[in-house]
mmCIF file of C-alpha atoms in Angstrom:
data_model
loop_
_atom_site.group_PDB
_atom_site.id
_atom_site.type_symbol
_atom_site.label_atom_id
_atom_site.label_comp_id
_atom_site.label_asym_id
_atom_site.label_seq_id
_atom_site.Cartn_x
_atom_site.Cartn_y
_atom_site.Cartn_z
ATOM 1 C CA UNK A 107 113.774 77.423 128.800
ATOM 2 C CA UNK A 108 113.734 80.360 131.281
ATOM 3 C CA UNK A 109 115.491 83.560 130.242
ATOM 4 C CA UNK A 110 118.669 84.639 131.991
ATOM 5 C CA UNK A 111 118.469 87.673 134.265
ATOM 6 C CA UNK A 112 121.506 89.093 132.485
ATOM 7 C CA UNK A 113 119.645 89.130 129.159
ATOM 8 C CA UNK A 114 116.557 90.801 130.641
ATOM 9 C CA UNK A 115 118.639 93.449 132.436
ATOM 10 C CA UNK A 116 120.596 94.212 129.248
ATOM 11 C CA UNK A 117 117.392 94.576 127.233
ATOM 12 C CA UNK A 118 115.810 96.937 129.781
ATOM 13 C CA UNK A 119 118.999 99.045 130.052
ATOM 14 C CA UNK A 120 119.213 99.212 126.256
ATOM 15 C CA UNK A 121 115.574 100.357 126.036
ATOM 16 C CA UNK A 122 116.130 103.094 128.622
ATOM 17 C CA UNK A 123 119.292 104.221 126.796
ATOM 18 C CA UNK A 124 117.437 104.411 123.474
ATOM 19 C CA UNK A 125 114.570 106.452 124.938
ATOM 20 C CA UNK A 126 117.023 108.788 126.698
ATOM 21 C CA UNK A 127 119.006 109.224 123.477
ATOM 22 C CA UNK A 128 115.834 110.037 121.551
ATOM 23 C CA UNK A 129 114.877 112.652 124.160
ATOM 24 C CA UNK A 130 118.297 114.338 124.054
ATOM 25 C CA UNK A 131 118.467 114.392 120.240
ATOM 26 C CA UNK A 132 114.917 115.722 119.929
ATOM 27 C CA UNK A 133 115.549 118.386 122.570
ATOM 28 C CA UNK A 134 118.685 119.635 120.799
ATOM 29 C CA UNK A 135 116.979 119.664 117.382
ATOM 30 C CA UNK A 136 114.018 121.655 118.677
ATOM 31 C CA UNK A 137 116.349 124.200 120.267
ATOM 32 C CA UNK A 138 118.601 124.782 117.234
ATOM 33 C CA UNK A 139 115.684 125.338 114.847
ATOM 34 C CA UNK A 140 115.434 129.090 114.179
ATOM 35 C CA UNK A 141 112.195 130.145 115.898
ATOM 36 C CA UNK A 142 110.960 132.621 118.504
ATOM 37 C CA UNK A 143 108.696 130.624 120.851
ATOM 38 C CA UNK A 144 108.652 133.491 123.372
ATOM 39 C CA UNK A 145 106.252 135.291 121.027
ATOM 40 C CA UNK A 146 103.814 132.363 121.356
ATOM 41 C CA UNK A 147 104.069 132.447 125.147
ATOM 42 C CA UNK A 148 103.856 136.240 125.509
ATOM 43 C CA UNK A 149 100.721 136.521 123.350
ATOM 44 C CA UNK A 150 99.794 139.048 120.646
ATOM 45 C CA UNK A 151 101.554 142.430 120.461
ATOM 46 C CA UNK A 152 104.029 141.816 123.326
ATOM 47 C CA UNK A 153 106.276 144.526 124.698
ATOM 48 C CA UNK A 154 110.085 143.984 124.905
ATOM 49 C CA UNK A 155 109.752 143.554 128.668
ATOM 50 C CA UNK A 156 107.099 140.845 128.230
ATOM 51 C CA UNK A 157 109.295 139.027 125.703
ATOM 52 C CA UNK A 158 112.262 139.141 128.078
ATOM 53 C CA UNK A 159 110.127 137.750 130.937
ATOM 54 C CA UNK A 160 108.874 135.001 128.631
ATOM 55 C CA UNK A 161 112.444 134.061 127.671
ATOM 56 C CA UNK A 162 113.476 133.907 131.319
ATOM 57 C CA UNK A 163 110.402 131.871 132.309
ATOM 58 C CA UNK A 164 110.984 129.373 129.480
ATOM 59 C CA UNK A 165 114.760 129.251 130.218
ATOM 60 C CA UNK A 166 115.465 130.384 126.658
ATOM 61 C CA UNK A 167 118.028 132.887 127.958
ATOM 62 C CA UNK A 168 120.220 130.035 129.256
ATOM 63 C CA UNK A 169 122.793 127.845 127.548
ATOM 64 C CA UNK A 170 121.326 124.861 125.673
ATOM 65 C CA UNK A 171 123.088 122.383 127.985
ATOM 66 C CA UNK A 172 121.611 124.136 131.022
ATOM 67 C CA UNK A 173 118.182 123.989 129.356
ATOM 68 C CA UNK A 174 118.658 120.253 128.750
ATOM 69 C CA UNK A 175 119.702 119.682 132.365
ATOM 70 C CA UNK A 176 116.665 121.581 133.677
ATOM 71 C CA UNK A 177 114.332 119.714 131.326
ATOM 72 C CA UNK A 178 115.686 116.265 132.283
ATOM 73 C CA UNK A 179 115.548 117.161 135.979
ATOM 74 C CA UNK A 180 111.866 118.067 135.701
ATOM 75 C CA UNK A 181 111.187 115.007 133.527
ATOM 76 C CA UNK A 182 112.625 112.580 136.075
ATOM 77 C CA UNK A 183 110.411 114.232 138.714
ATOM 78 C CA UNK A 184 107.316 113.511 136.585
ATOM 79 C CA UNK A 185 106.959 117.052 135.281
ATOM 80 C CA UNK A 186 106.783 116.933 131.472
ATOM 81 C CA UNK A 187 106.328 120.689 131.247
ATOM 82 C CA UNK A 188 103.524 122.951 130.073
ATOM 83 C CA UNK A 189 102.365 123.257 126.485
ATOM 84 C CA UNK A 190 103.220 126.703 125.177
ATOM 85 C CA UNK A 191 100.192 126.532 122.866
ATOM 86 C CA UNK A 192 97.400 125.168 125.095
ATOM 87 C CA UNK A 193 98.908 126.370 128.445
ATOM 88 C CA UNK A 194 98.028 122.952 129.896
ATOM 89 C CA UNK A 195 100.367 120.320 131.400
ATOM 90 C CA UNK A 196 101.764 118.086 128.654
ATOM 91 C CA UNK A 197 100.669 114.928 130.471
ATOM 92 C CA UNK A 198 97.066 116.189 130.609
ATOM 93 C CA UNK A 199 97.057 116.932 126.875
ATOM 94 C CA UNK A 200 98.561 113.525 126.052
ATOM 95 C CA UNK A 201 96.143 111.696 128.361
ATOM 96 C CA UNK A 202 93.266 113.166 126.323
ATOM 97 C CA UNK A 203 94.838 112.527 122.894
ATOM 98 C CA UNK A 204 96.465 109.117 123.417
ATOM 99 C CA UNK A 205 93.249 107.059 123.869
ATOM 100 C CA UNK A 206 91.964 108.303 120.498
ATOM 101 C CA UNK A 207 95.163 107.158 118.768
ATOM 102 C CA UNK A 208 95.308 103.812 120.560
ATOM 103 C CA UNK A 209 91.645 103.101 119.819
ATOM 104 C CA UNK A 210 92.220 103.781 116.117
ATOM 105 C CA UNK A 211 95.371 101.625 115.980
ATOM 106 C CA UNK A 212 93.736 98.710 117.832
ATOM 107 C CA UNK A 213 90.787 98.681 115.431
ATOM 108 C CA UNK A 214 93.157 98.944 112.427
ATOM 109 C CA UNK A 215 95.264 96.051 113.712
ATOM 110 C CA UNK A 216 92.164 93.956 114.290
ATOM 111 C CA UNK A 217 91.242 94.510 110.627
ATOM 112 C CA UNK A 218 94.810 93.617 109.591
ATOM 113 C CA UNK A 219 94.930 90.328 111.487
ATOM 114 C CA UNK A 220 91.379 89.173 110.692
ATOM 115 C CA UNK A 221 91.862 89.761 106.951
ATOM 116 C CA UNK A 222 95.639 89.472 106.413
ATOM 117 C CA UNK A 223 96.321 86.040 107.944
ATOM 118 C CA UNK A 224 93.393 84.203 106.231
ATOM 119 C CA UNK A 225 94.211 85.576 102.771
ATOM 120 C CA UNK A 226 97.857 84.602 103.315
ATOM 121 C CA UNK A 227 96.719 81.041 104.090
ATOM 122 C CA UNK A 228 94.425 81.064 101.048
ATOM 123 C CA UNK A 229 97.287 82.207 98.787
ATOM 124 C CA UNK A 230 99.562 79.442 100.110
ATOM 125 C CA UNK A 231 96.912 76.745 99.644
ATOM 126 C CA UNK A 232 96.157 78.014 96.096
ATOM 127 C CA UNK A 233 99.854 78.481 95.291
ATOM 128 C CA UNK A 234 100.553 79.319 91.637
ATOM 129 C CA UNK A 235 96.861 79.866 90.784
ATOM 130 C CA UNK A 236 94.922 82.991 89.856
ATOM 131 C CA UNK A 237 93.880 83.594 93.462
ATOM 132 C CA UNK A 238 97.492 83.407 94.645
ATOM 133 C CA UNK A 239 98.718 85.789 91.951
ATOM 134 C CA UNK A 240 95.943 88.307 92.654
ATOM 135 C CA UNK A 241 96.636 88.276 96.378
ATOM 136 C CA UNK A 242 100.379 88.691 95.793
ATOM 137 C CA UNK A 243 99.838 91.706 93.516
ATOM 138 C CA UNK A 244 97.355 93.343 95.883
ATOM 139 C CA UNK A 245 99.556 92.824 98.951
ATOM 140 C CA UNK A 246 102.582 94.314 97.156
ATOM 141 C CA UNK A 247 100.456 97.349 96.291
ATOM 142 C CA UNK A 248 99.178 97.568 99.853
ATOM 143 C CA UNK A 249 102.646 97.394 101.392
ATOM 144 C CA UNK A 250 104.198 99.913 98.993
ATOM 145 C CA UNK A 251 101.408 102.501 98.759
ATOM 146 C CA UNK A 252 102.065 105.697 100.779
ATOM 147 C CA UNK A 253 99.599 105.983 103.637
ATOM 148 C CA UNK A 254 98.929 109.706 103.189
ATOM 149 C CA UNK A 255 98.173 109.270 99.469
ATOM 150 C CA UNK A 256 95.749 106.412 100.106
ATOM 151 C CA UNK A 257 94.076 108.414 102.883
ATOM 152 C CA UNK A 258 93.466 111.340 100.515
ATOM 153 C CA UNK A 259 92.069 109.072 97.774
ATOM 154 C CA UNK A 260 89.782 107.187 100.162
ATOM 155 C CA UNK A 261 88.555 110.440 101.684
ATOM 156 C CA UNK A 262 87.852 111.918 98.259
ATOM 157 C CA UNK A 263 85.957 108.880 96.916
ATOM 158 C CA UNK A 264 84.011 107.572 99.920
ATOM 159 C CA UNK A 265 83.444 110.831 101.816
ATOM 160 C CA UNK A 266 83.322 113.648 99.250
ATOM 161 C CA UNK A 267 81.895 111.859 96.197
ATOM 162 C CA UNK A 268 79.809 108.957 97.546
ATOM 163 C CA UNK A 269 79.005 110.427 101.014
ATOM 164 C CA UNK A 270 79.122 106.956 102.558
ATOM 165 C CA UNK A 271 81.343 107.952 105.476
ATOM 166 C CA UNK A 272 82.241 111.235 107.257
ATOM 167 C CA UNK A 273 85.360 112.980 105.997
ATOM 168 C CA UNK A 274 86.678 114.039 109.399
ATOM 169 C CA UNK A 275 86.185 113.912 113.149
ATOM 170 C CA UNK A 276 85.751 111.201 115.756
ATOM 171 C CA UNK A 277 82.049 111.552 116.551
ATOM 172 C CA UNK A 278 79.147 113.809 115.525
ATOM 173 C CA UNK A 279 79.166 116.804 117.900
ATOM 174 C CA UNK A 280 75.388 117.305 117.726
ATOM 175 C CA UNK A 281 74.808 113.686 118.742
ATOM 176 C CA UNK A 282 77.137 114.125 121.728
ATOM 177 C CA UNK A 283 75.083 117.124 122.874
ATOM 178 C CA UNK A 284 71.745 115.378 122.316
ATOM 179 C CA UNK A 285 72.755 112.208 124.199
ATOM 180 C CA UNK A 286 74.793 113.911 126.945
ATOM 181 C CA UNK A 287 77.767 111.661 126.285
ATOM 182 C CA UNK A 288 80.679 112.134 128.719
ATOM 183 C CA UNK A 289 83.794 110.031 127.991
ATOM 184 C CA UNK A 290 85.160 108.107 130.956
ATOM 185 C CA UNK A 291 88.325 106.407 129.722
ATOM 186 C CA UNK A 292 88.767 108.320 126.447
ATOM 187 C CA UNK A 293 88.078 105.168 124.424
ATOM 188 C CA UNK A 294 84.753 106.183 122.880
ATOM 189 C CA UNK A 295 83.708 102.678 121.819
ATOM 190 C CA UNK A 296 84.123 101.398 125.372
ATOM 191 C CA UNK A 297 82.703 104.522 127.034
ATOM 192 C CA UNK A 298 79.577 104.513 124.866
ATOM 193 C CA UNK A 299 78.879 100.895 125.806
ATOM 194 C CA UNK A 300 79.521 101.611 129.492
ATOM 195 C CA UNK A 301 76.983 104.462 129.353
ATOM 196 C CA UNK A 302 74.535 102.431 127.258
ATOM 197 C CA UNK A 303 74.620 104.926 124.365
ATOM 198 C CA UNK A 304 74.455 102.672 121.320
ATOM 199 C CA UNK A 305 73.963 105.620 118.943
ATOM 200 C CA UNK A 306 77.348 107.056 120.024
ATOM 201 C CA UNK A 307 78.966 103.623 119.615
ATOM 202 C CA UNK A 308 77.659 103.257 116.044
ATOM 203 C CA UNK A 309 78.523 106.860 115.161
ATOM 204 C CA UNK A 310 82.098 106.462 116.458
ATOM 205 C CA UNK A 311 82.480 103.225 114.502
ATOM 206 C CA UNK A 312 81.127 104.986 111.390
ATOM 207 C CA UNK A 313 83.711 107.762 111.751
ATOM 208 C CA UNK A 314 86.485 105.240 112.391
ATOM 209 C CA UNK A 315 86.057 102.971 109.374
ATOM 210 C CA UNK A 316 87.924 105.038 106.757
ATOM 211 C CA UNK A 317 91.010 105.952 108.835
ATOM 212 C CA UNK A 318 91.176 102.436 110.317
ATOM 213 C CA UNK A 319 91.031 100.775 106.881
ATOM 214 C CA UNK A 320 93.777 103.070 105.562
ATOM 215 C CA UNK A 321 95.938 102.425 108.614
ATOM 216 C CA UNK A 322 95.433 98.659 108.458
ATOM 217 C CA UNK A 323 96.605 98.280 104.866
ATOM 218 C CA UNK A 324 100.345 98.003 105.589
ATOM 219 C CA UNK A 325 100.186 95.472 108.471
ATOM 220 C CA UNK A 326 97.476 93.562 106.582
ATOM 221 C CA UNK A 327 99.670 93.236 103.479
ATOM 222 C CA UNK A 328 102.725 92.401 105.569
ATOM 223 C CA UNK A 329 100.949 89.658 107.529
ATOM 224 C CA UNK A 330 99.415 88.213 104.345
ATOM 225 C CA UNK A 331 102.775 88.030 102.553
ATOM 226 C CA UNK A 332 104.595 86.552 105.538
ATOM 227 C CA UNK A 333 101.825 84.035 106.217
ATOM 228 C CA UNK A 334 101.878 82.925 102.580
ATOM 229 C CA UNK A 335 105.667 82.539 102.447
ATOM 230 C CA UNK A 336 105.874 80.581 105.699
ATOM 231 C CA UNK A 337 102.839 78.428 104.922
ATOM 232 C CA UNK A 338 104.269 77.492 101.500
ATOM 233 C CA UNK A 339 107.469 76.364 103.209
ATOM 234 C CA UNK A 340 105.659 74.382 105.914
ATOM 235 C CA UNK A 341 103.195 72.781 103.483
ATOM 236 C CA UNK A 342 106.146 71.327 101.530
ATOM 237 C CA UNK A 343 107.494 69.524 104.610
ATOM 238 C CA UNK A 344 107.551 65.732 104.671
ATOM 239 C CA UNK A 345 105.265 65.395 107.713
ATOM 240 C CA UNK A 346 102.574 67.497 106.023
ATOM 241 C CA UNK A 347 102.691 65.327 102.891
ATOM 242 C CA UNK A 348 102.521 62.225 105.090
ATOM 243 C CA UNK A 349 99.484 63.574 106.914
ATOM 244 C CA UNK A 350 97.766 64.206 103.576
ATOM 245 C CA UNK A 351 98.583 60.682 102.331
ATOM 246 C CA UNK A 352 97.131 59.188 105.512
ATOM 247 C CA UNK A 353 93.797 60.760 104.625
ATOM 248 C CA UNK A 354 93.654 63.444 107.314
ATOM 249 C CA UNK A 355 91.176 66.173 106.210
ATOM 250 C CA UNK A 356 92.883 69.101 104.493
ATOM 251 C CA UNK A 357 91.387 71.662 106.928
ATOM 252 C CA UNK A 358 93.046 69.898 109.857
ATOM 253 C CA UNK A 359 96.365 69.602 107.992
ATOM 254 C CA UNK A 360 96.367 73.314 107.080
ATOM 255 C CA UNK A 361 94.982 74.945 110.221
ATOM 256 C CA UNK A 362 96.155 72.527 112.940
ATOM 257 C CA UNK A 363 99.524 71.249 111.712
ATOM 258 C CA UNK A 364 100.860 73.769 109.158
ATOM 259 C CA UNK A 365 99.549 77.062 110.591
ATOM 260 C CA UNK A 366 100.683 76.166 114.105
ATOM 261 C CA UNK A 367 104.315 75.991 112.917
ATOM 262 C CA UNK A 368 104.136 79.038 110.630
ATOM 263 C CA UNK A 369 102.320 81.603 112.747
ATOM 264 C CA UNK A 370 105.059 82.511 115.297
ATOM 265 C CA UNK A 371 107.212 84.654 112.914
ATOM 266 C CA UNK A 372 104.020 86.323 111.654
ATOM 267 C CA UNK A 373 103.087 87.361 115.200
ATOM 268 C CA UNK A 374 106.603 88.724 115.743
ATOM 269 C CA UNK A 375 106.440 90.785 112.543
ATOM 270 C CA UNK A 376 103.019 92.131 113.515
ATOM 271 C CA UNK A 377 104.467 93.269 116.817
ATOM 272 C CA UNK A 378 107.163 95.252 115.039
ATOM 273 C CA UNK A 379 104.733 96.694 112.498
ATOM 274 C CA UNK A 380 102.589 97.935 115.413
ATOM 275 C CA UNK A 381 105.315 100.488 116.122
ATOM 276 C CA UNK A 382 105.395 101.490 112.467
ATOM 277 C CA UNK A 383 101.609 101.913 112.551
ATOM 278 C CA UNK A 384 101.903 104.424 115.407
ATOM 279 C CA UNK A 385 104.046 106.627 113.169
ATOM 280 C CA UNK A 386 101.703 106.100 110.212
ATOM 281 C CA UNK A 387 98.750 107.098 112.379
ATOM 282 C CA UNK A 388 100.125 110.640 112.645
ATOM 283 C CA UNK A 389 99.527 111.399 108.950
ATOM 284 C CA UNK A 390 96.160 109.630 108.928
ATOM 285 C CA UNK A 391 95.002 111.619 111.955
ATOM 286 C CA UNK A 392 96.054 114.859 110.315
ATOM 287 C CA UNK A 393 94.108 114.100 107.115
ATOM 288 C CA UNK A 394 90.964 112.832 108.881
ATOM 289 C CA UNK A 395 91.218 115.449 111.701
ATOM 290 C CA UNK A 396 91.265 112.607 114.226
ATOM 291 C CA UNK A 397 91.936 114.154 117.679
ATOM 292 C CA UNK A 398 94.848 111.896 118.636
ATOM 293 C CA UNK A 399 98.510 112.535 119.342
ATOM 294 C CA UNK A 400 99.246 112.813 115.591
ATOM 295 C CA UNK A 401 97.004 115.847 115.202
ATOM 296 C CA UNK A 402 98.316 117.192 118.513
ATOM 297 C CA UNK A 403 101.886 116.830 117.223
ATOM 298 C CA UNK A 404 101.079 118.584 113.941
ATOM 299 C CA UNK A 405 99.510 121.575 115.719
ATOM 300 C CA UNK A 406 102.436 121.705 118.152
ATOM 301 C CA UNK A 407 104.994 121.703 115.329
ATOM 302 C CA UNK A 408 103.214 124.537 113.551
ATOM 303 C CA UNK A 409 103.271 126.542 116.798
ATOM 304 C CA UNK A 410 106.908 125.739 117.735
ATOM 305 C CA UNK A 411 105.526 124.185 120.924
ATOM 306 C CA UNK A 412 108.754 122.347 121.855
ATOM 307 C CA UNK A 413 107.663 120.701 125.147
ATOM 308 C CA UNK A 414 104.586 119.226 123.458
ATOM 309 C CA UNK A 415 106.675 117.904 120.545
ATOM 310 C CA UNK A 416 109.152 116.252 122.900
ATOM 311 C CA UNK A 417 106.255 114.779 124.924
ATOM 312 C CA UNK A 418 104.828 113.092 121.825
ATOM 313 C CA UNK A 419 108.296 111.838 120.864
ATOM 314 C CA UNK A 420 108.771 110.336 124.335
ATOM 315 C CA UNK A 421 105.417 108.527 124.172
ATOM 316 C CA UNK A 422 106.188 107.177 120.702
ATOM 317 C CA UNK A 423 109.695 106.074 121.686
ATOM 318 C CA UNK A 424 108.412 104.307 124.807
ATOM 319 C CA UNK A 425 105.754 102.411 122.820
ATOM 320 C CA UNK A 426 108.140 101.489 119.998
ATOM 321 C CA UNK A 427 111.001 100.318 122.223
ATOM 322 C CA UNK A 428 108.656 98.431 124.558
ATOM 323 C CA UNK A 429 107.202 96.491 121.644
ATOM 324 C CA UNK A 430 110.679 95.741 120.279
ATOM 325 C CA UNK A 431 111.910 94.631 123.691
ATOM 326 C CA UNK A 432 108.877 92.401 124.184
ATOM 327 C CA UNK A 433 109.389 90.777 120.769
ATOM 328 C CA UNK A 434 113.118 90.251 121.441
ATOM 329 C CA UNK A 435 112.418 88.686 124.827
ATOM 330 C CA UNK A 436 109.782 86.427 123.275
ATOM 331 C CA UNK A 437 112.303 85.347 120.613
ATOM 332 C CA UNK A 438 114.944 84.687 123.238
ATOM 333 C CA UNK A 439 112.453 82.652 125.269
ATOM 334 C CA UNK A 440 111.514 80.531 122.247
ATOM 335 C CA UNK A 441 115.088 80.232 120.910
ATOM 336 C CA UNK A 442 117.784 80.244 123.647
ATOM 337 C CA UNK A 443 120.476 80.703 120.967
ATOM 338 C CA UNK A 444 119.400 84.370 120.603
ATOM 339 C CA UNK A 445 121.960 86.683 122.196
ATOM 340 C CA UNK A 446 121.981 90.442 122.761
#
């Protein structure tokens, strides 16, 4: 059944209102924190005159409401401001950092779906057995384990002790120099294939395995638990038992009839957990020195670089609300009883 225009308009207006609210709250919080960002802008050993000029240039001498008005005016014109730390436009900094984060999250989510859904099906089919109990225990551990703690343990064991994987970075710098690799889109896996540099592709994948595995653990556990719960419910339905009695092969019963009816809520939950993974990626990037927006945010926070912090918050809010809106619209399309 087609969606009503009223529902779509309400969802879009609500998303814009949420993003705008996040911007305003973040702006006010960054301004009330006791800090002296004019020292960062003026450079080392500034004179009082230089500090005063820096305050005037950054509008720090104005009322906070006036600062907010000026910031929103520039934002609506497409000017996200200049980073006080890098002295570069915020959009330029984010355009370099965002592909690294998205590439890591996409690979992590691929791991989560490829592994999480099948083991959820296996647990449902083997319900009550040793395999089911082991999967349930492991998925509870995976969903409840703090990401930063797991990242530190994995880094210590597989990078520092066993030396199987690199402890930090996105690619080996020496290899980049030797091969003359020049990123095109910022997605190194794609760029290396476009340039025919297989060694860069393999090296990037080698660097990505540890942070991607850590990041995939939560959505993997979530999808496995949801798949198991829904598959157990569907497999107990009368039509599934009838199909089994009629002699239809078990693979067809499980994957064609049962999974088809159980997978929709799992996809919806994965969509929501994608937003959670963006937030989790910040800590993982910081620990593995992955040059994405998480590391950029951490360096900006340490430097009191307010415009950069707000820029990262805007990007995160846009991604999170867009995913939520898409999932809500998909639910409303499938079930017309859903109301705003």
